[in-house]
């Protein structure tokens, strides 16, 4: 007879998915709750830096595209909160943990969007990095997370392309536009690399997550993929690569790159980025301003139920 | 046996771990437990599934086919939600 733990590991090793009603180790559950809810918070908070430019998009076409993208991110948040809820937690508690700072979201969204070119850089680099990570997570061992990732990846494909298309327009435009594109690339390139998290040796959650196949590839491997794929994209734009130490390594078949400023990474994670306070305050304000809608729905619901009960009595 | 006083249930089967439950059909049953057993006998005789959901048909809220034009209309004029809308040069078209 197999113990539940052995049976769990057997499924993991056989590449079978774990489903919500299966037995799972408590730390597997906790690890998933942390990772998936953090992912959900990132989708939702990520709407703010881009939302900042919806009313100022330079054309109706760009505005419609950006609006659609931001709508998608809201939907991604929903898919991921729902996946987290299959683990027996309440969405309200997850949101409260994010608002109190106890739960994190991706640090990248604590950077401000200063110019219109930032919208291009975000779609291209930030969504680009997210896609590398999410494609890998389609094979995660937890069924609901895996299915959410598959759905999200399908929708993501336009996010990166619209961003890059915007960058082409600027980089191949006037000298001022090209300078704006270069500036956005310079500011977003390094934070995009940081999205993959600390080096494998320093990553607190990585080893266990790999054994349980929550994560399928390490932070450094995923980051390398992103670095490699981005080089020809920068070249095509005719922009300068922000990493001056970047060099092709024929032996490895990969690009060697300069070191990330990890002090900045931890500084932003720990709450001292440009927009940390603003992002959370805005989320809280929007949440509180929407309270009357939720209250109205509850009141309406109660009335409807009372009405049905009355009708039933009368009948 | 008359089926008039039996409940109608919709049956969803997960073919393999990792896949969504898919609607496969419906059946009449006295209660949920019986519906599950019937579903097993009717819809998974050849190991078609590893998990079954049964839902009372009257608990399902469905959109109306007749309204579908106005219901889905807001998505019809937004081709830019598709990746193929963005034409990129060959050199970078792999994203
Ligand atoms: Fe997303
Ligand atoms: Fe996205």
mmCIF file of N, CA and C and ligand atoms in Angstrom, chain A residues 43 73 76 127 134 152 156 159, ligand 1:
data_model
loop_
_atom_site.group_PDB
_atom_site.id
_atom_site.type_symbol
_atom_site.label_atom_id
_atom_site.label_comp_id
_atom_site.label_asym_id
_atom_site.label_seq_id
_atom_site.Cartn_x
_atom_site.Cartn_y
_atom_site.Cartn_z
ATOM 1 N N UNK A 43 -1.171 40.529 -12.209
ATOM 2 C CA UNK A 43 -2.026 40.828 -13.356
ATOM 3 C C UNK A 43 -2.866 42.074 -13.066
ATOM 4 N N UNK A 73 -5.732 41.757 -19.007
ATOM 5 C CA UNK A 73 -4.981 41.558 -17.757
ATOM 6 C C UNK A 73 -5.946 41.411 -16.572
ATOM 7 N N UNK A 76 -7.075 37.946 -16.693
ATOM 8 C CA UNK A 76 -6.049 37.018 -16.218
ATOM 9 C C UNK A 76 -6.040 36.967 -14.695
ATOM 10 N N UNK A 127 5.578 41.974 -21.042
ATOM 11 C CA UNK A 127 4.742 40.841 -21.442
ATOM 12 C C UNK A 127 5.605 39.753 -22.071
ATOM 13 N N UNK A 134 5.321 32.069 -18.484
ATOM 14 C CA UNK A 134 3.994 31.437 -18.504
ATOM 15 C C UNK A 134 3.933 30.235 -19.452
ATOM 16 N N UNK A 152 -4.319 31.777 -20.596
ATOM 17 C CA UNK A 152 -3.659 33.087 -20.585
ATOM 18 C C UNK A 152 -2.665 33.203 -21.739
ATOM 19 N N UNK A 156 -2.219 36.135 -24.460
ATOM 20 C CA UNK A 156 -1.032 36.996 -24.368
ATOM 21 C C UNK A 156 -0.427 37.323 -25.723
ATOM 22 N N UNK A 159 -0.365 40.762 -26.908
ATOM 23 C CA UNK A 159 0.186 41.805 -26.040
ATOM 24 C C UNK A 159 1.608 42.190 -26.448
HETATM 25 FE FE1 LIG C 1 -1.490 38.818 -18.348
#
